[in-house]
Each structure stands twice: as structure tokens, then as C-alpha cells.
Coordinates of C-alpha atoms in Angstrom, one line a residue:
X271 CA -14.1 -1.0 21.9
X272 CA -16.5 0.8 19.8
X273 CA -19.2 -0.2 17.4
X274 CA -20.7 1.3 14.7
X275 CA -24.7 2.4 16.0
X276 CA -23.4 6.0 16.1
X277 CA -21.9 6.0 12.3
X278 CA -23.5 8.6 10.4
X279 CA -21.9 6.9 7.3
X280 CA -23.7 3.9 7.1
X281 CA -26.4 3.3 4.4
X282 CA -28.8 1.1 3.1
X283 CA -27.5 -1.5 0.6
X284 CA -24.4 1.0 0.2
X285 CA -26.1 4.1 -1.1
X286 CA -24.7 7.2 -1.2
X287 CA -25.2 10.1 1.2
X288 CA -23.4 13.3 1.3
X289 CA -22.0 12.6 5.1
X290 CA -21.5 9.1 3.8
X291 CA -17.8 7.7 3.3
X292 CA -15.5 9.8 1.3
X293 CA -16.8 12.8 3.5
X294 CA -15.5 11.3 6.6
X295 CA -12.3 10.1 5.1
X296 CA -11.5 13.5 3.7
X297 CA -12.9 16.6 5.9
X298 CA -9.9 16.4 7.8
X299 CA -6.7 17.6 7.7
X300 CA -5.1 14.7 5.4
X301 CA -4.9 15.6 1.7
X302 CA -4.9 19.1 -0.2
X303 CA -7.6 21.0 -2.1
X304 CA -4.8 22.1 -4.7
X305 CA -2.6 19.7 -7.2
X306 CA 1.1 20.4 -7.2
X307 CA 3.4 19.9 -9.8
X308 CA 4.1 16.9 -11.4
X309 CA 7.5 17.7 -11.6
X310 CA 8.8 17.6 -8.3
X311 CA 11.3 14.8 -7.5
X312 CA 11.2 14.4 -3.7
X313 CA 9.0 14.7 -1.2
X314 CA 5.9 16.9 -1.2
X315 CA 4.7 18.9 1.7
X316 CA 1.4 17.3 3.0
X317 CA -2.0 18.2 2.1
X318 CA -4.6 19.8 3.6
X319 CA -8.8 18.4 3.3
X320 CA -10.1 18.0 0.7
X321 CA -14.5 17.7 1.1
X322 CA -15.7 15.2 -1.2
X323 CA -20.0 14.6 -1.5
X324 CA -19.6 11.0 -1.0
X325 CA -17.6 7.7 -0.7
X326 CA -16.1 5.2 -2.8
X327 CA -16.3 1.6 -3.7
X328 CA -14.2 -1.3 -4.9
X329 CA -14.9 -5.3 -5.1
X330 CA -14.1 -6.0 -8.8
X331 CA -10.9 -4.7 -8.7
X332 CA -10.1 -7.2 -6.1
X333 CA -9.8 -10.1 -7.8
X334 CA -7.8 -8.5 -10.5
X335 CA -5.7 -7.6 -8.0
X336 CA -5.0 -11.0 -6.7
X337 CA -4.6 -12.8 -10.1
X338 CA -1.9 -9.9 -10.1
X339 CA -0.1 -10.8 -6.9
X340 CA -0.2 -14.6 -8.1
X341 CA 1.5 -14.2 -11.4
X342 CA 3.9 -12.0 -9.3
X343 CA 5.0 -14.1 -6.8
X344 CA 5.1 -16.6 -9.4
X345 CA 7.8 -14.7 -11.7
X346 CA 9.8 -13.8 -8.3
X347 CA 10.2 -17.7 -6.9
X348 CA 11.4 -18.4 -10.1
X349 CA 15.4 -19.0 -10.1
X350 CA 17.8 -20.1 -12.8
X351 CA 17.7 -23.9 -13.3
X352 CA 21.8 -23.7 -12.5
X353 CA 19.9 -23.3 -9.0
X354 CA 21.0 -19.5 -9.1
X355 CA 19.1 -17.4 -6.7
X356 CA 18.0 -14.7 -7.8
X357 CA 19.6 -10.8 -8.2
X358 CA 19.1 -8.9 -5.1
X359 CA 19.3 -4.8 -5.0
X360 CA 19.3 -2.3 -1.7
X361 CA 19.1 1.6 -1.9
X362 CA 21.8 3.3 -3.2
X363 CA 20.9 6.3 -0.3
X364 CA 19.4 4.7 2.5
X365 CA 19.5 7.0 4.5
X366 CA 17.8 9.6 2.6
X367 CA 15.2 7.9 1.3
X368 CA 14.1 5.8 4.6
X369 CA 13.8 9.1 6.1
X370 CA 11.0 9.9 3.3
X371 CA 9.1 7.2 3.6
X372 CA 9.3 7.1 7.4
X373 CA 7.4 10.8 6.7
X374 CA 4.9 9.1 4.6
X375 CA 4.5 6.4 7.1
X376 CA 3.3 9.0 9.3
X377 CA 1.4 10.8 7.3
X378 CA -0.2 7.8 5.9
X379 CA -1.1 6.5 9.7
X380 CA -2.6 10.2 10.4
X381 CA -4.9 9.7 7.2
X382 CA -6.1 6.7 8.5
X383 CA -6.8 8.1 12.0
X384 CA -8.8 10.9 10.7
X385 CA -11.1 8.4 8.5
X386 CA -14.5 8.5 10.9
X387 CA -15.5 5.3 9.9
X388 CA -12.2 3.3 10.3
X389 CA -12.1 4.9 14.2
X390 CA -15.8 3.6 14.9
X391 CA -14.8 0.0 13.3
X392 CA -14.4 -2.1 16.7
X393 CA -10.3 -2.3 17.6
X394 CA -10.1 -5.5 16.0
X395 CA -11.0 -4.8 12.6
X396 CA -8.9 -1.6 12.7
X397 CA -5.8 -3.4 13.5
X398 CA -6.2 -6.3 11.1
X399 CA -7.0 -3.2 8.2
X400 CA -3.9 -1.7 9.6
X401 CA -1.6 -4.3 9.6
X402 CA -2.7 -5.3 5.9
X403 CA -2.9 -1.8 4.6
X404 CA -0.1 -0.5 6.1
X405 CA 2.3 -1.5 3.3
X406 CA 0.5 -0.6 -0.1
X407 CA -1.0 2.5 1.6
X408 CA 2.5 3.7 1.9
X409 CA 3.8 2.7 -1.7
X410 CA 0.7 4.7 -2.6
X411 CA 1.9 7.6 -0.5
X412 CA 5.1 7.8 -1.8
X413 CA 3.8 7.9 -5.2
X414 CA 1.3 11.1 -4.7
X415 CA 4.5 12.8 -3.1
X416 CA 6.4 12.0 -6.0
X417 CA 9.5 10.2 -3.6
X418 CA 11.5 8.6 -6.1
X419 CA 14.6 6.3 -5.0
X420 CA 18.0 5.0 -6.8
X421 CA 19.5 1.2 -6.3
X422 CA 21.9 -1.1 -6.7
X423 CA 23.0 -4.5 -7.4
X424 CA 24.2 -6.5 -4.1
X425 CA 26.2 -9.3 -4.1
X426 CA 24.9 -12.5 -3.0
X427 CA 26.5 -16.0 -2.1
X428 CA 25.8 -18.4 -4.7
X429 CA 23.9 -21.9 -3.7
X430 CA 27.0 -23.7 -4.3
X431 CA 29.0 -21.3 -1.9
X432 CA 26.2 -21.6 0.6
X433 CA 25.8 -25.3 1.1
X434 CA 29.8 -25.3 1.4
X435 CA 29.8 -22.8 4.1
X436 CA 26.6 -24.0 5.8
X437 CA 27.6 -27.6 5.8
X438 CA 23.6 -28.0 5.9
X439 CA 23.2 -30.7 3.4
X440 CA 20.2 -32.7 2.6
X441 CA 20.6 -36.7 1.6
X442 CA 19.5 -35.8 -1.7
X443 CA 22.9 -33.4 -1.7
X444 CA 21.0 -30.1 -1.8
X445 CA 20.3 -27.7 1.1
X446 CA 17.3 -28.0 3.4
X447 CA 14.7 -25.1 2.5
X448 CA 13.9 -24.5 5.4
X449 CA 17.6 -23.3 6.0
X450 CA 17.9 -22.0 2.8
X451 CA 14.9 -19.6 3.4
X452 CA 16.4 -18.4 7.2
X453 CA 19.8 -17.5 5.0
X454 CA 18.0 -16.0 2.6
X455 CA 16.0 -13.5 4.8
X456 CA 19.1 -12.7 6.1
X457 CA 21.0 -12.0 3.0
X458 CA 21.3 -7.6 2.3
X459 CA 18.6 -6.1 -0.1
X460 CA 15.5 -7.2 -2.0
X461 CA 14.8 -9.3 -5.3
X462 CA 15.1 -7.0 -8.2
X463 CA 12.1 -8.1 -9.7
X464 CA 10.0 -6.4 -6.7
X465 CA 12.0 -3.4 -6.8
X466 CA 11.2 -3.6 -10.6
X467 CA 7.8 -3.8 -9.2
X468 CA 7.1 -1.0 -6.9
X469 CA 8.9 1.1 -9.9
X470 CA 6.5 0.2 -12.6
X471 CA 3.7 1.4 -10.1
X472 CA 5.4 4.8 -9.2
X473 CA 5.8 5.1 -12.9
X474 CA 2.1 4.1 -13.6
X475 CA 1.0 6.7 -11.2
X476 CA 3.2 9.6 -12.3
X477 CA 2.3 9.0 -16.0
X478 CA -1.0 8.9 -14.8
X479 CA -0.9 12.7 -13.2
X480 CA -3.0 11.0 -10.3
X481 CA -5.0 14.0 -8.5
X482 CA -5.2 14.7 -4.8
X483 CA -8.7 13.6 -4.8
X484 CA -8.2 10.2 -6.7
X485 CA -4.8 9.3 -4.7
X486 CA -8.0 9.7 -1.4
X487 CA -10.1 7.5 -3.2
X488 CA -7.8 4.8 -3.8
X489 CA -6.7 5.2 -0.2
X490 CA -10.0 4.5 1.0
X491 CA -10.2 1.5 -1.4
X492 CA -7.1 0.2 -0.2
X493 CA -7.6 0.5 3.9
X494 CA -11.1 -0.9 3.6
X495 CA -10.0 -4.6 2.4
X496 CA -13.0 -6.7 3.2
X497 CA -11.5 -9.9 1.8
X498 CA -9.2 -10.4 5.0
X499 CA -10.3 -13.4 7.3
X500 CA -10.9 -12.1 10.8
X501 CA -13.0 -9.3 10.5
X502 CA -16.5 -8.8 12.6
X503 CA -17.9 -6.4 10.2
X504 CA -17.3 -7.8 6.9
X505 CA -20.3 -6.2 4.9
X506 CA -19.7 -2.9 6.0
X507 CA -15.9 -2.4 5.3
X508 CA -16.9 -4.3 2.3
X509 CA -19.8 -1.2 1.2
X510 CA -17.3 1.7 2.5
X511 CA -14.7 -0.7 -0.6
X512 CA -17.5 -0.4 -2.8
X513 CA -18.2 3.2 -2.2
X514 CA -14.7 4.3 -2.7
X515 CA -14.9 2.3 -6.2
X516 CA -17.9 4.2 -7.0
X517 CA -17.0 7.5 -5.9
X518 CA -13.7 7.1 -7.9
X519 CA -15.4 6.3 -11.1
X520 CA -18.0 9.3 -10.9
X521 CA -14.8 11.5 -10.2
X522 CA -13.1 10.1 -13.7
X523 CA -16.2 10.7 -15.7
X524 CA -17.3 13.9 -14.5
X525 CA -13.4 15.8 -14.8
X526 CA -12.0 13.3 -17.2
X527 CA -14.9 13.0 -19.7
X528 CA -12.6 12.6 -22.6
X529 CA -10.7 9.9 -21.3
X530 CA -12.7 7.1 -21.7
X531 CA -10.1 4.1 -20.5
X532 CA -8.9 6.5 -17.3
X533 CA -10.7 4.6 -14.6
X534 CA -9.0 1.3 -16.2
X535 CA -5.9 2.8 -16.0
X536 CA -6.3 3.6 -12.5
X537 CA -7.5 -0.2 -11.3
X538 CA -4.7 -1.3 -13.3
X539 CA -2.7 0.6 -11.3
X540 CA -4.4 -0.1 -8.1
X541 CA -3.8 -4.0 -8.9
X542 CA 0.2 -3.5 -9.4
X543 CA -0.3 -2.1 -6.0
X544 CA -1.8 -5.1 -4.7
X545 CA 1.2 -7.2 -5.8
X546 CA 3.7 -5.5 -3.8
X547 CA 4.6 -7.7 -0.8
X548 CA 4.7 -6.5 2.3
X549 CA 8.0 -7.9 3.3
X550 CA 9.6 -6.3 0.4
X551 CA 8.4 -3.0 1.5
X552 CA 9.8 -3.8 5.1
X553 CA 12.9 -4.6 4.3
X554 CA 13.9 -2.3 1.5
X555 CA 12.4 1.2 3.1
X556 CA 13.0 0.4 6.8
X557 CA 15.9 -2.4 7.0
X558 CA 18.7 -0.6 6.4
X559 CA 18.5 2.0 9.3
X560 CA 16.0 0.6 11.7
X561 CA 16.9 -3.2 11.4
X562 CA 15.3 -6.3 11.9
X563 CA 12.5 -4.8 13.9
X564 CA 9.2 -6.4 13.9
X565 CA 6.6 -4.0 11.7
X566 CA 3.9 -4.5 13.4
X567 CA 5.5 -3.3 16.1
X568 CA 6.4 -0.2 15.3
X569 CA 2.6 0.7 13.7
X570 CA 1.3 -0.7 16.8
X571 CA 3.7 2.2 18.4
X572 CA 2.7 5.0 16.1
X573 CA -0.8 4.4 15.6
X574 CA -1.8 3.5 19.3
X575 CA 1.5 4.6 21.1
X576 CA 1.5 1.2 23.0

């Protein structure tokens, strides 16, 4: 396990340095110095590195992010008082576009290898940051390679049809939710309200014209997530978040200089991100050709090859 005397990108009270954060995260072969066009449907051939003066930071975006999530996930538990469950959609071309975001997926876990400061974290914190980030860091990937994707409605057994063909009924005449939740992680597709979701962001971005170098700074404020219990080094990941908040700012003022509400635009952004669950991103890009296969898993797998 490593520890972080040796890293060069460590500062005091999160200052800037130009071999600090955002340096690390980007001298290596992970992003592209040039912008491609923002018209390309599909997926884009990967970058190469991009060197960037200094890091990036990120706290006050946080808690936007989680108000966010909660008035999400509060919109998506809510069903029709009929007890209707809500309308369910899978991809309309599974195959095709599981096979793009299993290449973001690896790409994405090869940016993260190539972060300096993520490898000298100890193995703990890098596989709690992994296992969290995992998810939004490939939504953000498919976005900056522009990987669009069709769906469709599926058709799902009502309530009523359920607790008659379960024969699980409570005494109060309704079906245990315990059961109700096992058949509905079983039933095909996702809630269309988080497809909805991870559309509105792929939209945000692309309206946006994100560039290569603020797609690597919202990367780096993504991975570092101080806020997740477990961690050793808390106020470190949580300076390399600031950094990458900083760093992102300075980068909208200096090219954007006209564009006064950009950086806005871009935590907005950043907190539909957030929202995203997990699960959903599981089981809509990885379900229907891999299966019921445990996520963490497979990262473990690709990032550690254990």
C-alpha cells in the first residue's frame, strides 16, 4: 500500500503549483490537445495529453449536487396512486451501444490509472473513489465522445398482475415490498425518468460544446469525492476536489471571458451528473449483454486484473 510522502502534488492549504494536480492528471496519455467536432454522433477516437499548469477544485458544487440527487430520486419513487409502477425503457440497440460504453469504460479506468495522485492514494481510498466514480465518470465519458443512444418502451406487469401471479400477499391485501422490490430488479429495462436523466445531461453537455480540457477537469472533480465515508485521507482528496474546481473556473474566465454564467452552466451540469444512479447505469449500459454480473467485479477485474 502506498502513501502519499513522495507526492509532488501536495500543497499547503491547497495552493497551486505548476506540478500540482491537474498536471499529474493530464501529462499522460488520456485526453487530447485538439477539440473535435461537435458534430459527430458516435464514438470518438481517444485523446492524447493534454499539460495543464495546475489542478482543480470542487466543494460547493457538492451540495448542489446532492439536493439534486434527492429531488431525483424523489420524482422517480413516485408511482401513480392506481399503484401503477412506473414506465420502464431498455436500448433499442444493445448491442451496439454497450459495446461503446464498454470502450469508454476502459478508457475511463485508464484515465484514472494515469492520475499520479489517485495511484499514490493508499489502495483503500482508490477503490472506494473507484467504485463511486466509476458510474458518473463514464456518463461523463460518453458525453465528451459524443455516444448517443436510442430506446424504447418495455412492457411491464402491472401490480394487480403481480400480486396474482406472485400469490405474495400481505394481511393488509397488498404485496410485501420487500418482494415487490426483488421483482422489480428483475423486471427488463430502466425507469424512464433516469433515462430522461442521463439525456438531459448528454444534452447539457453537447449544448455546452464542453472542451477536452474542461471534460479533464470535471473528471478530476468527479474521481476525487471527499464526501464518501471510509476514506483515510479525507483532506487531501478533498484539496485535489477543490483544485479541480479552481482550475476549472480559471480555464472559463481566461478562454471564455465573454461568457459570464459558463462556469454555472458547467456545475449545473456537473450536478445532473451527480443524480444519475449507479444502478441505472449498470443495468441499462451493461445488463443486456453481460447480465446480472456484480459491477464491482468486473472494475475490480479491469482496473487491478484480480
Amino acid at each position: 500500500m502506498t502513501t502519499l510522502e513522495g507526492c509532488h502534488c501536495r500543497g499547503d492549504g491547497g495552493q497551486n503549483n505548476n506540478n500540482s494536480i491537474l498536471y499529474n492528471i493530464l501529462k499522460n496519455d488520456s485526453l487530447a490537445t485538439t477539440e473535435e467536432p461537435t458534430s459527430q454522433p458516435q464514438h470518438r477516437k481517444q485523446h492524447q495529453a493534454v499539460k495543464v499548469p495546475s489542478c482543480a477544485s470542487l466543494s460547493s458544487s457538492c451540495s448542489s449536487a446532492s439536493s439534486s440527487s434527492s429531488r431525483l430520486e424523489l420524482r422517480q419513487q413516485q408511482a401513480c396512486s392506481c399503484g401503477s409502477s412506473p414506465r420502464r425503457g431498455s436500448l433499442r440497440s444493445p448491442q451496439v451501444t454497450c459495446k461503446a460504453a464498454s470502450a469508454v469504460l476502459v478508457k475511463t479506468l485508464r484515465f484514472v490509472k494515469n492520475v499520479q495522485c489517485f495511484r499514490e492514494l493508499p489502495e483503500d481510498d482508490q477503490l472506494l473513489l473507484v467504485r463511486n466514480g466509476w458510474a458518473p465518470l463514464l456518463v461523463l465519458g460518453l458525453a465528451q465522445d459524443r455516444v448517443d443512444f436510442e430506446t424504447m418502451e418495455t412492457a411491464e406487469p402491472s401490480m394487480l398482475q403481480r400480486i396474482l401471479t406472485s400469490g405474495c400477499v400481505s394481511q393488509g391485501g397488498l404485496m410485501d415490498r420487500e418482494v415487490e422490490r426483488e421483482q422489480s430488479a428483475g423486471t427488463p429495462g430502466v425507469s424512464l425518468a433516469d433515462i430522461q436523466g442521463i439525456k438531459a445531461f448528454l444534452k447539457k453537455c453537447w449544448g455546452l460544446d464542453i472542451s477536452t480540457k474542461e471534460y479533464a477537469y470535471l473528471k478530476g472533480a468527479v474521481l476525487f469525492n471527499s464526501d464518501l465515508p471510509g476514506l483515510c485521507y479525507v483532506n487531501y482528496i478533498q484539496s485535489l476536489r477543490r483544485e479541480a474546481h479552481q482550475a476549472l473556473n480559471e480555464h472559463v474566465k481566461l478562454i471564455h471571458r465573454d461568457d459570464t454564467t459558463r462556469f454555472a452552466k458547467l456545475l449545473i451540469a456537473l450536478a445532473m451528473l451527480m443524480a444519475i444512479s449507479p444502478p441505472v447505469v449498470a443495468q441499462l449500459f451493461f445488463k443486456p449483454i453481460i447480465g446480472a454480473v456484480n459491477m464491482e467485479e468486473v472494475l475490480l477485474e479491469m482496473f487491478y486484473g484480480k
